[in-house]
Coordinates of C-alpha atoms and ligand atoms in Angstrom, one line a residue:
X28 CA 73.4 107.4 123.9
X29 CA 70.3 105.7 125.5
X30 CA 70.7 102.3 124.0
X31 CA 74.3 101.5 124.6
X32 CA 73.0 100.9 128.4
X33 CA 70.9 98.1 127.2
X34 CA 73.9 96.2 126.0
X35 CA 76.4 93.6 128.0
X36 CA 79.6 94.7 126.9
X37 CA 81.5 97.3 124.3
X38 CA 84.0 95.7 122.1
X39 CA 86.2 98.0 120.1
X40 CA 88.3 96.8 117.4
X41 CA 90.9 99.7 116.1
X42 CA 91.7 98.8 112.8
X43 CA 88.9 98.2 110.1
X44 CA 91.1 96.0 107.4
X45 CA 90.8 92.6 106.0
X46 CA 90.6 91.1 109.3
X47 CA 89.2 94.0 111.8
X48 CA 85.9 93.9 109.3
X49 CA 85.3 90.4 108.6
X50 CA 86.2 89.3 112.2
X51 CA 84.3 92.0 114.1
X52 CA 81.0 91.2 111.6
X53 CA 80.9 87.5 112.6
X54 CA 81.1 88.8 116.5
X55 CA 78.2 91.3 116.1
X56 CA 76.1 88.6 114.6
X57 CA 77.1 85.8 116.9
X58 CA 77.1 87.9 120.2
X59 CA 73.9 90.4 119.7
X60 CA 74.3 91.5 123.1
X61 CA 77.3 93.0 122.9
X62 CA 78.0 96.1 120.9
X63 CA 80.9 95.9 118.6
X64 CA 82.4 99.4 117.1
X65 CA 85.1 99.5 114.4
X66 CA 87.8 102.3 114.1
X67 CA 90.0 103.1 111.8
X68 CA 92.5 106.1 110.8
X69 CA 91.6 106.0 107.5
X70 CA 88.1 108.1 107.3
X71 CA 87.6 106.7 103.1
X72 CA 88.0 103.0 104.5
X73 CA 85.6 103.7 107.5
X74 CA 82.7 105.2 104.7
X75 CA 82.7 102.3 102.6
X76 CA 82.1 100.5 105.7
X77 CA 79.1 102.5 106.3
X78 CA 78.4 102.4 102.1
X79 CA 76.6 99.8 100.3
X80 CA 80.3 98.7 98.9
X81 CA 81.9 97.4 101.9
X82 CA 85.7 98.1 101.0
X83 CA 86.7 94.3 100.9
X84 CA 85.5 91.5 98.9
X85 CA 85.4 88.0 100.8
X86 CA 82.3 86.5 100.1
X87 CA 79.4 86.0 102.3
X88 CA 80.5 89.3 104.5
X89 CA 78.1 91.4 102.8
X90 CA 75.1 90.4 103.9
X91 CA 76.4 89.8 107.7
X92 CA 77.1 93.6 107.5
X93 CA 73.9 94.6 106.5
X94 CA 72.3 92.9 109.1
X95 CA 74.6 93.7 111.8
X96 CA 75.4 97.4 111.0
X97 CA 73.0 100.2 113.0
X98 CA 72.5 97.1 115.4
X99 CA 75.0 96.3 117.0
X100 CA 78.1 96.8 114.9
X101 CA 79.3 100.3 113.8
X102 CA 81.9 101.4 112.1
X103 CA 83.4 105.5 113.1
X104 CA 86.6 107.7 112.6
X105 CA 85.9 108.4 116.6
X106 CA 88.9 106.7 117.9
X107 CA 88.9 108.5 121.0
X108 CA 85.6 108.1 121.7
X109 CA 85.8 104.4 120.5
X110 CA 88.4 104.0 123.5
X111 CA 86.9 105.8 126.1
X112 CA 83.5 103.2 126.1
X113 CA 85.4 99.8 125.3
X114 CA 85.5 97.2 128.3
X115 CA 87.5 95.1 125.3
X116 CA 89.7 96.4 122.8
X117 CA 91.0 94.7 120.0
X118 CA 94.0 95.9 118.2
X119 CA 93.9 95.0 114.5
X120 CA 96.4 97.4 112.9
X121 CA 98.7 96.8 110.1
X122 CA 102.2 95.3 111.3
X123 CA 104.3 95.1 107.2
X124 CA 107.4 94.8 107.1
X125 CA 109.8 97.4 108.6
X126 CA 111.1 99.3 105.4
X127 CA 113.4 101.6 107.1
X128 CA 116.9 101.7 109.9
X129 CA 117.3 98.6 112.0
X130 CA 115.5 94.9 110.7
X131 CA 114.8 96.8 107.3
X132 CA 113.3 94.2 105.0
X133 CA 112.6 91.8 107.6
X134 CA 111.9 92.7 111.5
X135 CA 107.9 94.4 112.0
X136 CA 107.3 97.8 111.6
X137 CA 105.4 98.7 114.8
X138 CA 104.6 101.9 114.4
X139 CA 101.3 101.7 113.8
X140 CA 100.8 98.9 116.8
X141 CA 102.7 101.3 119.3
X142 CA 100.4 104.5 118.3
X143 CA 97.6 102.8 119.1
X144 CA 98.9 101.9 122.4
X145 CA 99.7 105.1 123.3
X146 CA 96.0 106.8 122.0
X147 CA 94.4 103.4 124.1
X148 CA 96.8 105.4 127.4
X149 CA 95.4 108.7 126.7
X150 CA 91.6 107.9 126.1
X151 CA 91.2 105.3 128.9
X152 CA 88.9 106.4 131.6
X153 CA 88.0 102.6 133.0
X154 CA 89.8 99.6 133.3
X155 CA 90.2 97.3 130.1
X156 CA 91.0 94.5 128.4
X157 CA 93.5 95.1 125.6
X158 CA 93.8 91.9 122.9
X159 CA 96.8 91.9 120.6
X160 CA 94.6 90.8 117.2
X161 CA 97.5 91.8 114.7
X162 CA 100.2 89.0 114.5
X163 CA 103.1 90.3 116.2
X164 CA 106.8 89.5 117.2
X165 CA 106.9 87.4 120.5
X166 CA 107.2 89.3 122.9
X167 CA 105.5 92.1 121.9
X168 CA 102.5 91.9 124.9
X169 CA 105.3 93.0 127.1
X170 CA 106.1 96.5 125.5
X171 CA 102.2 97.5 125.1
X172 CA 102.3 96.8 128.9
X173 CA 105.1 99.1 129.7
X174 CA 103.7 101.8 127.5
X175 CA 100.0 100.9 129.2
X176 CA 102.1 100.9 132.7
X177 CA 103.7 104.3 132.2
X178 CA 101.0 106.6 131.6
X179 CA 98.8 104.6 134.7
X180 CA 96.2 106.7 136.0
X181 CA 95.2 104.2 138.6
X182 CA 93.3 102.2 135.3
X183 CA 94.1 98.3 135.0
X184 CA 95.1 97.3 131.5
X185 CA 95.1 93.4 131.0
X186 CA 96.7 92.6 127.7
X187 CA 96.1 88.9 125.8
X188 CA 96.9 87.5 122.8
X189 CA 94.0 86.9 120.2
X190 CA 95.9 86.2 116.6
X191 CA 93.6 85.9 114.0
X192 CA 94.3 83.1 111.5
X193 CA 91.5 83.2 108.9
X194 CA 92.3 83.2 105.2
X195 CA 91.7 86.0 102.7
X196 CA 88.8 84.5 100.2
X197 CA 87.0 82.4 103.1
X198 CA 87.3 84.5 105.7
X199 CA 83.5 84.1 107.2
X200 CA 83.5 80.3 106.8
X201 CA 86.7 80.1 108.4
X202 CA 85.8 82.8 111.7
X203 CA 82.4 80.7 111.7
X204 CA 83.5 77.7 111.5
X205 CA 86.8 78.0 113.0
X206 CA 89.7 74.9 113.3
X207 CA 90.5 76.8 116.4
X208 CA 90.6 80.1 118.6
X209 CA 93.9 81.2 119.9
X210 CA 93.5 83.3 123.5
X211 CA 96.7 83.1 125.2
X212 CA 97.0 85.2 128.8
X213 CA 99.3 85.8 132.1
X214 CA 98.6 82.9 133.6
X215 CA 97.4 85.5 137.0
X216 CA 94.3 85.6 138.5
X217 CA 93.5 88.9 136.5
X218 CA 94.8 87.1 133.1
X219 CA 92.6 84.6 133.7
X220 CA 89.7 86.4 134.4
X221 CA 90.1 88.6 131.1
X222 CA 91.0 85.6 129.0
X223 CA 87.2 83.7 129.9
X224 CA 85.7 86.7 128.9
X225 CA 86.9 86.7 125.8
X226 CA 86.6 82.9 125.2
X227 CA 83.2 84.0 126.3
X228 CA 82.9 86.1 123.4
X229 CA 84.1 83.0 121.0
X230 CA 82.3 80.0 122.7
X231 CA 78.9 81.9 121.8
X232 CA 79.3 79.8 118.3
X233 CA 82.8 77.4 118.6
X234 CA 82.9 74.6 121.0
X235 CA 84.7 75.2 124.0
X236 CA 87.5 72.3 122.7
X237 CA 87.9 74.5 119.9
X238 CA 88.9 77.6 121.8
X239 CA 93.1 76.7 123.2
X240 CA 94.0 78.8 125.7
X241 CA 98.0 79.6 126.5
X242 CA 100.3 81.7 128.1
X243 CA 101.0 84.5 125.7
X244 CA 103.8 84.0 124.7
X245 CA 103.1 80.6 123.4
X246 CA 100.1 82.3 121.6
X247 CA 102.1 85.4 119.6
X248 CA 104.7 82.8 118.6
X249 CA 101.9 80.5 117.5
X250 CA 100.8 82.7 114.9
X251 CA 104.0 83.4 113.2
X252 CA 104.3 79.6 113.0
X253 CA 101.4 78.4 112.2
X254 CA 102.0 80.6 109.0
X255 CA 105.7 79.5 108.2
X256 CA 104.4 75.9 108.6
X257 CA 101.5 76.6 105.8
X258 CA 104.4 78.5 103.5
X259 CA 107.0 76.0 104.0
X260 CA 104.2 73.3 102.3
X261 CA 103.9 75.7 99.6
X262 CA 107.8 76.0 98.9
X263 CA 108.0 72.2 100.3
X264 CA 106.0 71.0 96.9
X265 CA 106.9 74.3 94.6
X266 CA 110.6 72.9 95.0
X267 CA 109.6 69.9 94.1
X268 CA 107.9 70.7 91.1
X269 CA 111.3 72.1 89.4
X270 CA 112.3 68.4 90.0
X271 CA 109.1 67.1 88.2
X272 CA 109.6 69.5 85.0
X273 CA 113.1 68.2 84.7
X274 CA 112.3 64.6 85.3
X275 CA 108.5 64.1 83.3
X276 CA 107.3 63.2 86.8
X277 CA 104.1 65.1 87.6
X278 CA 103.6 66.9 90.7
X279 CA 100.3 66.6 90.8
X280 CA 100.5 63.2 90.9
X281 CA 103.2 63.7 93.8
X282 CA 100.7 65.9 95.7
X283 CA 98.1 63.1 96.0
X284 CA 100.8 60.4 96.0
X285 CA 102.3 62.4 99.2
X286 CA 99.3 63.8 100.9
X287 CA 97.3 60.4 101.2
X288 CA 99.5 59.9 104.2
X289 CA 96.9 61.3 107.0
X290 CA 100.3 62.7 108.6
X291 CA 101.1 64.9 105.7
X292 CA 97.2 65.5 104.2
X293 CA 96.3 66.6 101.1
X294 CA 95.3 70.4 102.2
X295 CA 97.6 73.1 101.1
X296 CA 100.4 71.0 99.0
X297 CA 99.2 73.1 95.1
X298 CA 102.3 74.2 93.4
X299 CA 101.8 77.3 91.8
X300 CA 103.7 80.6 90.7
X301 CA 104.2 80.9 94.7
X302 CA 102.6 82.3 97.4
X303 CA 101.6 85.9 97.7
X304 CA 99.4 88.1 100.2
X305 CA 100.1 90.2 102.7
X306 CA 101.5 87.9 105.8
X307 CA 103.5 84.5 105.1
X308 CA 106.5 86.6 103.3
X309 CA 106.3 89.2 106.4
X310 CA 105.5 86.8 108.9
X311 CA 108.6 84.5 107.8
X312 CA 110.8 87.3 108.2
X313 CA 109.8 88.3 111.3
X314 CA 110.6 85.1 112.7
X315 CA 113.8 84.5 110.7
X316 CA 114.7 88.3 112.5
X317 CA 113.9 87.1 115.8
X318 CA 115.5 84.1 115.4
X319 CA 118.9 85.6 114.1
X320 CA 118.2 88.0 116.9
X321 CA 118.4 85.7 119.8
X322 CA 121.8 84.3 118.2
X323 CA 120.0 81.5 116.0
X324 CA 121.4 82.0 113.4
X325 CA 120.9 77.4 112.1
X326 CA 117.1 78.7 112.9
X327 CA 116.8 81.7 110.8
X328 CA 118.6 80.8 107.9
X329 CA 116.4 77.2 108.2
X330 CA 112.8 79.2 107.8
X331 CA 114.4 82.0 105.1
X332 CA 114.8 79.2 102.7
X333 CA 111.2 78.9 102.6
X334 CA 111.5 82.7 101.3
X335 CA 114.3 82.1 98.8
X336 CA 112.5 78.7 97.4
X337 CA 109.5 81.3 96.6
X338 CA 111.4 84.2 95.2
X339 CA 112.8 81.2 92.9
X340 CA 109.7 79.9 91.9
X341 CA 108.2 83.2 90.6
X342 CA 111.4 83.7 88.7
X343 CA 111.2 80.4 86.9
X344 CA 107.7 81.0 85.8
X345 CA 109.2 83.9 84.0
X346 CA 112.3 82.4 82.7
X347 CA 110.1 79.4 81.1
X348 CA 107.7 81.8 79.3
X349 CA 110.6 84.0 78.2
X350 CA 112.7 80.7 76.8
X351 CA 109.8 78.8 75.6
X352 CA 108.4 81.6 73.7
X353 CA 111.8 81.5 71.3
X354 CA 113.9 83.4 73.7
X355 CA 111.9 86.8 73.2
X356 CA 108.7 88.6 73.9
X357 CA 109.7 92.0 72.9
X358 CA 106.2 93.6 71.6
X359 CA 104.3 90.5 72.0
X360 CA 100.9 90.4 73.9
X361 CA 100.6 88.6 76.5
X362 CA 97.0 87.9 78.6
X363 CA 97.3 87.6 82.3
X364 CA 94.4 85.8 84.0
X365 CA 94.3 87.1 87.0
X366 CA 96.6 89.2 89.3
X367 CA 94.9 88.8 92.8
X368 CA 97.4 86.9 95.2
X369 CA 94.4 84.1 95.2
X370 CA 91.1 83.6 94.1
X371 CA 88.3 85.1 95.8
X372 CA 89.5 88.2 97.1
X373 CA 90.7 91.3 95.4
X374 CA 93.8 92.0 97.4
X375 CA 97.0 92.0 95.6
X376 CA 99.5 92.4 98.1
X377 CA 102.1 90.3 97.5
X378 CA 100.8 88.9 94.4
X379 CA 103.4 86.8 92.3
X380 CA 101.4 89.0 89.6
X381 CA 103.0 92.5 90.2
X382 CA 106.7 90.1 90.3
X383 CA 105.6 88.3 87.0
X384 CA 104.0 92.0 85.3
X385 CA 107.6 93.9 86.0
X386 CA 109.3 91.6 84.4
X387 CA 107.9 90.5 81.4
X388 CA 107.9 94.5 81.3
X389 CA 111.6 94.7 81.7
X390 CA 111.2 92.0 78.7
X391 CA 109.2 94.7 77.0
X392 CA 106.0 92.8 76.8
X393 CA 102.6 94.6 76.5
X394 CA 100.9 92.8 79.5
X395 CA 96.8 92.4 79.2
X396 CA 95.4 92.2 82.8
X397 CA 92.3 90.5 83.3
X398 CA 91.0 89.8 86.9
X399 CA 87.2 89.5 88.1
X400 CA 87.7 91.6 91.5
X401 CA 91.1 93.2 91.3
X402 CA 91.9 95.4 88.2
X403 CA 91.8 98.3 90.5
X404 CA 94.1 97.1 93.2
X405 CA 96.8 95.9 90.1
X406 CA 96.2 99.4 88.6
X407 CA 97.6 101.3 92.2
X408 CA 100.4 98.6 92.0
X409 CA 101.6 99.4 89.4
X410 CA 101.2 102.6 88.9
X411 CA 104.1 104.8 87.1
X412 CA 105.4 101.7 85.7
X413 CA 102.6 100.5 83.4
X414 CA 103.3 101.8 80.3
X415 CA 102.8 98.5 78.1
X416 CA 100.0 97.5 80.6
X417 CA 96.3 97.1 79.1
X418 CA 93.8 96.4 81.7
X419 CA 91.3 95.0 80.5
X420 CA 87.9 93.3 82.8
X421 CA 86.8 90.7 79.5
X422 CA 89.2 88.2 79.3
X423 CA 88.0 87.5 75.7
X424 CA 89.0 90.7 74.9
X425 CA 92.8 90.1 76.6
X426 CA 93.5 87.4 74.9
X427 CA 92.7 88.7 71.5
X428 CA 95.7 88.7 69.1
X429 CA 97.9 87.4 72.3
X430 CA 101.1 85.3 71.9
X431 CA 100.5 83.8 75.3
X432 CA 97.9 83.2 78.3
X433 CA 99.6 83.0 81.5
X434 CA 97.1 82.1 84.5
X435 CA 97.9 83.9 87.6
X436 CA 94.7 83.4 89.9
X437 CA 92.9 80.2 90.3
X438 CA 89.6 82.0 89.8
X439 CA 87.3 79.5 88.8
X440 CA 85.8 82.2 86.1
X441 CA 88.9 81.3 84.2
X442 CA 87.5 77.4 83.8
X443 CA 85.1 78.2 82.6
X444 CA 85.8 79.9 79.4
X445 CA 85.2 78.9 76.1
X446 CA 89.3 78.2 75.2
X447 CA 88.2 77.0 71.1
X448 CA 87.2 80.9 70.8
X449 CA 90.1 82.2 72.5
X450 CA 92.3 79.9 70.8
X451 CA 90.8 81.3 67.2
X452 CA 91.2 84.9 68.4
X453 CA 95.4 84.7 69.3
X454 CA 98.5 84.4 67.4
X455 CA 99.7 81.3 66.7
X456 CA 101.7 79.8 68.0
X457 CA 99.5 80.2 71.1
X458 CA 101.2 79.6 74.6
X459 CA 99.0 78.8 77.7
X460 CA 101.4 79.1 81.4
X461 CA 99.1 77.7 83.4
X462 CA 101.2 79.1 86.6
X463 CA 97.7 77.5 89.0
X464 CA 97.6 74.1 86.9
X465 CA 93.9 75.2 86.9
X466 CA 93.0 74.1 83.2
X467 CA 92.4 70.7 81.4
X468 CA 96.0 70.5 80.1
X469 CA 94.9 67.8 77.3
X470 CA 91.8 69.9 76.3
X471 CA 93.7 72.8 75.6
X472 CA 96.8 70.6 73.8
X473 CA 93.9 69.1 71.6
X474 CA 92.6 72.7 70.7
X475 CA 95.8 73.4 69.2
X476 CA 97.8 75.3 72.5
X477 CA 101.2 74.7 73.4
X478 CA 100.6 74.2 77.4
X479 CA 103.1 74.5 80.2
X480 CA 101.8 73.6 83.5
X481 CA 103.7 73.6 87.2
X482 CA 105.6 70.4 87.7
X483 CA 104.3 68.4 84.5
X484 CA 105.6 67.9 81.0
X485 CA 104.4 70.5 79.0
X486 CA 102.2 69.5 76.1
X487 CA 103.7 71.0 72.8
X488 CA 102.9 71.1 68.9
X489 CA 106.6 71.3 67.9
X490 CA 109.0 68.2 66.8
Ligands
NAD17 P1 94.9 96.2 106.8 O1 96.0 97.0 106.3 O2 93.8 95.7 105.9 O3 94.1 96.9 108.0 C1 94.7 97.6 109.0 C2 93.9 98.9 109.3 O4 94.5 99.5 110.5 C3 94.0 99.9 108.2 O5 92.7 100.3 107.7 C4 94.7 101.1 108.8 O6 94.2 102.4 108.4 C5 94.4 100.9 110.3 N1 95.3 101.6 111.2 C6 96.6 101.7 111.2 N2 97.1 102.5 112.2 C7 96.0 102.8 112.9 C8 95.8 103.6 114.1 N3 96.8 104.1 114.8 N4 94.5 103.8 114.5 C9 93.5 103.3 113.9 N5 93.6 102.5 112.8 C10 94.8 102.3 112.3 O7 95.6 95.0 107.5 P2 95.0 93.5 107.8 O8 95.2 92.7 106.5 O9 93.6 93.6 108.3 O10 96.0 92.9 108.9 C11 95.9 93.4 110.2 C12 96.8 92.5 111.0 O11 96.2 91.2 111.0 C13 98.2 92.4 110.6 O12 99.0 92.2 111.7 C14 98.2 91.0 109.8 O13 99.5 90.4 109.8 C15 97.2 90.2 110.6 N6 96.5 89.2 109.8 C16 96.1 89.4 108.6 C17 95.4 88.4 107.9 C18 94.9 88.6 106.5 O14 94.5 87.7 105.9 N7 94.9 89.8 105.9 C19 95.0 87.2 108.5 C20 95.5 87.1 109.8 C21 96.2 88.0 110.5
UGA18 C1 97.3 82.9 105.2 C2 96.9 81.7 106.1 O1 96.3 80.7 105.4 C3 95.9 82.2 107.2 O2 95.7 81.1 108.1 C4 96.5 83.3 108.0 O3 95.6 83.8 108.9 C5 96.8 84.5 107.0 O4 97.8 84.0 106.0 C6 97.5 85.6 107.6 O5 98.1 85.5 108.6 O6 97.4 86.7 106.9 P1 96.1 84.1 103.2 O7 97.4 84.7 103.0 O8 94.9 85.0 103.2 O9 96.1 83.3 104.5 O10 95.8 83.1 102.0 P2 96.2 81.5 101.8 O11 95.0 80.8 101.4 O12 97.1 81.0 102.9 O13 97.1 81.7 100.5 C7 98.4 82.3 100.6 C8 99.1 82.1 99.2 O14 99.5 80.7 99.1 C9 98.3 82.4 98.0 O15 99.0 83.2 97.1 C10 97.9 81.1 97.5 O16 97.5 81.1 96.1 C11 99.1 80.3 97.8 N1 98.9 78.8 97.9 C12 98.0 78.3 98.8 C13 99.6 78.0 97.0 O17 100.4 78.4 96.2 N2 99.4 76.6 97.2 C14 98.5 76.1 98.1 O18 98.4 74.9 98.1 C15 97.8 77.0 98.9

């Protein structure tokens, strides 16, 4: 108990997932004077914290663990306790989709956002800062007031807006070297006064012009746009690559043509089989719900065709390798490289993989999976539903006796491979879907494969 006294400040951060981790790691090594505790529900999540297999892979995070945790960053199941000590207290809970009753499919489910409010009432002793770190509905800063406000023991809650908008894969490099910090605040005296202690927190490795400050409402809406913008790119150029395939233009041609305007940029404009993870499909919803909800209707059906253009792309992707493969793929193996929702990480939430596996099922296709870091996430996927599945780490070995290799995952592994072997080991004719256009199409054409990028004429063997 002794050495909490010697630090500055205790920052809690309920919620140890893909962003609660990574985010509170980079503050306990920026901010060594401050100690940083991590809570979580779930007590398996919270011992692989404390484990020498942290329970997420984004790289660089291991090492900023080890030197941080025992330090000044912990990681407990003590909630309670957790709450008790904080002077800050980030909320970093899971917010999915609302599955169930009213907004089903679409609006937040806040359940697990409004428990923790509750558990910050009943725990509080001392007065604290409370920062919204989860994205959220706009709005939302007012109802963890009122549940903060009704259970008031004389204790002064100040809640701000803190949305966290690093990427799954770079997550380190993009907390420690950050575009930008969001804090927005009531612009009160007390608002104020909790929102520079928390740029305080930030500025210790961001320059000050780095960290915008708002009201906080500008700030939760921020988020959920910043992320429609980044998906609307994606369906903006995946749209445009149906165009291409019908018209032997080639998008990624378009891309570069398109992007060298410094107004447009050439960041974030790769077609592909469409986006997946766990927040642009949610996020979109939740602002096409809102939207519809304030009588917006022009609004919400504007940003849901940003959905729709993705749920197409997927199925097109399908459709081609069902139709180019002779209209059948009944009992024919196919090799999937890769099934996380992007390279670098092993999270497979809303992976266009678990949408392409089901249906080349449904086409009764025996499906070889064969991803570097997420062959146990796909496994829990797609659990009851994988007989005809073949999981399979050696990629070699998926693509042996295949019909077709569809590529999933940019994972740069999958450059590298030696493509003359695999092309010896597969059933001719042999397909390649390159869903990523991560391959040397011409390489592969001269090996003898039959190649199908995104948005480009494929490159075939037959008259
Ligand atoms: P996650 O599911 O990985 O982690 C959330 C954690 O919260 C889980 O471990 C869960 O057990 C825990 N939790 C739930 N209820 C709890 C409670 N009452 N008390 C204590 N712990 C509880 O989710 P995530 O990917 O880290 O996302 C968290 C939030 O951040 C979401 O709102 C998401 O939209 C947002 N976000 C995510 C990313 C990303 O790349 N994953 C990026 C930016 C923002
Ligand atoms: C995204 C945002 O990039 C983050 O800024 C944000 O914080 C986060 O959502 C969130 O709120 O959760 P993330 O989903 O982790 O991050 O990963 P991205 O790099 O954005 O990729 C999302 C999907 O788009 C992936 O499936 C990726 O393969 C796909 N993508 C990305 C493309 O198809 N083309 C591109 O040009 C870029």
């Amino acid at each position: 108990m002794e050495y909490r006294m010697t630090f500055k400040k205790n920052i809690l951060c309920i919620g140890a997932g893909y962003v609660g981790g990574p985010t509170m790691a980079v503050i306990a090594l920026k901010c060594p004077e401050y100690r940083v505790e991590v809570v979580d529900i779930n007590e398996e999540r919270i011992r692989q914290w404390n484990s020498d297999h942290i329970p997420i892979y984004e790289p660089g995070l291991d090492s900023i663990v080890r030197e941080t945790r025992g330090k000044n960053l912990f990681f407990s199941t003590d909630i309670n306790k957790g709450i008790q000590e904080a002077d800050i207290i980030f909320v970093s809970v899971n917010t999915p989709t609302k599955t169930f009753g009213e907004g089903a499919g679409m609006a937040s489910d806040l359940q697990y956002w409004e428990k923790t409010a509750h558990t910050i009432v009943e725990n509080s002793t001392s007065n604290k800062i409370i920062v919204e770190k989860s994205t959220l509905p706009v709005r939302t800063a007012e109802a963890m007031e009122r549940i903060l406000k009704a259970g008031n023991r004389g204790i002064r809650f100040e809640v701000l807006s803190n949305p966290e908008f690093l990427a799954e894969g770079s997550a380190v490099m993009d907390l420690l070297e950050a575009d930008r910090v969001l804090i927005g605040a009531h612009r009160t005296p007390g608002g104020l006064r909790a929102e520079q202690e928390i740029v305080d927190i930030y500025a210790h490795w961001l320059p000050r012009e780095k960290i915008i400050t708002t009201n906080l409402w500008s700030s939760e809406l921020s988020k959920l746009v910043a992320n429609a913008f980044l998906a609307q790119r994606i369906s903006s150029i995946n749209a445009v690559s149906a165009l291409c395939e019908k018209t032997d233009a080639d998008v990624s041609e378009i891309a570069y043509a398109v992007g060298s305007d410094s107004r447009i940029g050439h960041k974030f404009i790769n077609a592909s089989i469409g986006f997946g993870g766990s927040c642009f499909k949610k996020d979109i919803l939740n602002l096409v719900y809102i939207s519809r909800s304030y009588g917006l209707l022009e609004v919400a059906d504007y940003w849901e065709m940003v959905v729709s253009m993705n749920e197409y792309q997927k199925h097109r992707f399908v459709q081609k390798i069902v139709k180019e493969m002779f209209n059948t793929i009944a009992g024919k193996k196919i090799a999937l490289f890769g099934f996380a929702f992007k390279a670098n990480t092993g999270d497979t939430r809303e992976s266009a993989a678990i949408y392409i596996t089901k249906q080349l099922l449904e086409e009764h296709a025996i499906v070889a999976i064969s991803d570097p870091k997420a062959l146990d996430n796909a496994k829990i996927d797609l659990k009851g539903m994988d007989n005809g599945v073949l999981y399979i780490p050696d990629p070699y070995e998926a693509a042996n006796d295949a019909y077709a290799i569809a590529i999933v995952t940019e994972w740069s592994d999958f450059k590298n491979l030696d493509y003359e072997r695999i092309f010896k080991s597969m059933k001719k004719p042999a397909f390649i879907f390159d869903g990523r256009n991560l391959l040397d199409h011409h390489k592969l054409s001269e090996i003898g494969f039959n190649v199908y990028p995104i948005g480009k004429t494929p490159l075939t063997h037959f008259d």
